Amino acid sequence: MSSKKPAKNSLQANLDRLEEIVRQLEDGTIPLENAVELYEEGIALSKECAEKLKAAELKIRKLTKSADGKLELEDLE
């Protein structure tokens, strides 16, 4: 089994690769060993995507000025 970690790519690149992996696995014509490696790669990519989305969620904040002129972070809804 390969212990390859996916390179840190953009979210879109990771999603594209995940779609490609799903297509290959659904095809059902690849050997079991390759399928397991693809599955492992897919899980790693999925975790990386989740981390990127969580980081983006934390960054999506709106600065607002309070009555006393201080800037505050406010979650966007």
Short mmCIF file of C-alpha atoms in Angstrom, two decimals:
data_model
loop_
_atom_site.label_atom_id
_atom_site.label_comp_id
_atom_site.label_asym_id
_atom_site.label_seq_id
_atom_site.Cartn_x
_atom_site.Cartn_y
_atom_site.Cartn_z
CA MET A 1 0.00 0.00 0.00
CA SER A 2 1.10 3.49 -0.78
CA SER A 3 1.34 6.08 1.95
CA LYS A 4 1.29 8.95 -0.51
CA LYS A 5 -0.14 12.15 0.85
CA PRO A 6 -1.85 14.43 -1.63
CA ALA A 7 -0.04 17.64 -2.39
CA LYS A 8 -1.63 20.74 -0.90
CA ASN A 9 -3.68 21.89 -3.86
CA SER A 10 -6.56 24.27 -4.20
CA LEU A 11 -9.96 23.17 -3.01
CA GLN A 12 -11.19 22.97 -6.60
CA ALA A 13 -8.22 20.84 -7.69
CA ASN A 14 -8.87 18.47 -4.79
CA LEU A 15 -12.58 18.23 -5.62
CA ASP A 16 -11.76 17.54 -9.27
CA ARG A 17 -9.36 14.77 -8.23
CA LEU A 18 -11.99 13.31 -5.88
CA GLU A 19 -14.48 13.18 -8.75
CA GLU A 20 -11.90 11.40 -10.89
CA ILE A 21 -11.25 8.87 -8.12
CA VAL A 22 -14.97 8.21 -7.70
CA ARG A 23 -15.35 7.61 -11.44
CA GLN A 24 -12.44 5.16 -11.43
CA LEU A 25 -13.78 3.30 -8.39
CA GLU A 26 -17.31 3.14 -9.80
CA ASP A 27 -15.95 1.78 -13.08
CA GLY A 28 -15.00 -1.38 -11.22
CA THR A 29 -12.32 -2.46 -13.66
CA ILE A 30 -9.23 -1.55 -11.66
CA PRO A 31 -7.38 -4.15 -9.57
CA LEU A 32 -8.18 -4.31 -5.86
CA GLU A 33 -4.76 -3.01 -4.82
CA ASN A 34 -5.19 0.07 -7.00
CA ALA A 35 -8.73 0.57 -5.73
CA VAL A 36 -7.49 0.56 -2.14
CA GLU A 37 -4.80 3.12 -2.98
CA LEU A 38 -7.36 5.34 -4.71
CA TYR A 39 -9.69 5.00 -1.74
CA GLU A 40 -6.90 6.06 0.64
CA GLU A 41 -6.05 9.02 -1.57
CA GLY A 42 -9.71 9.98 -1.68
CA ILE A 43 -10.02 9.89 2.10
CA ALA A 44 -6.92 12.08 2.48
CA LEU A 45 -8.26 14.55 -0.10
CA SER A 46 -11.64 14.59 1.62
CA LYS A 47 -10.02 15.46 4.95
CA GLU A 48 -7.94 18.20 3.31
CA CYS A 49 -11.06 19.66 1.68
CA ALA A 50 -12.88 19.65 5.02
CA GLU A 51 -9.95 21.48 6.63
CA LYS A 52 -9.90 24.07 3.84
CA LEU A 53 -13.65 24.63 4.14
CA LYS A 54 -13.40 25.02 7.92
CA ALA A 55 -10.57 27.54 7.52
CA ALA A 56 -12.59 29.48 4.95
CA GLU A 57 -15.61 29.46 7.24
CA LEU A 58 -13.54 30.97 10.04
CA LYS A 59 -12.24 33.70 7.71
CA ILE A 60 -15.68 34.71 6.53
CA ARG A 61 -16.27 37.38 9.06
CA LYS A 62 -17.55 40.88 8.76
CA LEU A 63 -15.90 43.80 10.48
CA THR A 64 -18.42 46.12 12.05
CA LYS A 65 -17.97 49.31 13.97
CA SER A 66 -19.58 49.41 17.35
CA ALA A 67 -21.09 52.58 18.77
CA ASP A 68 -17.82 53.45 20.50
CA GLY A 69 -15.88 53.14 17.23
CA LYS A 70 -14.18 49.82 17.94
CA LEU A 71 -14.00 47.25 15.19
CA GLU A 72 -15.59 43.91 16.00
CA LEU A 73 -15.74 40.63 14.16
CA GLU A 74 -19.22 39.42 13.43
CA ASP A 75 -20.14 36.08 11.90
CA LEU A 76 -21.90 36.30 8.57
CA GLU A 77 -25.19 34.46 8.50
#
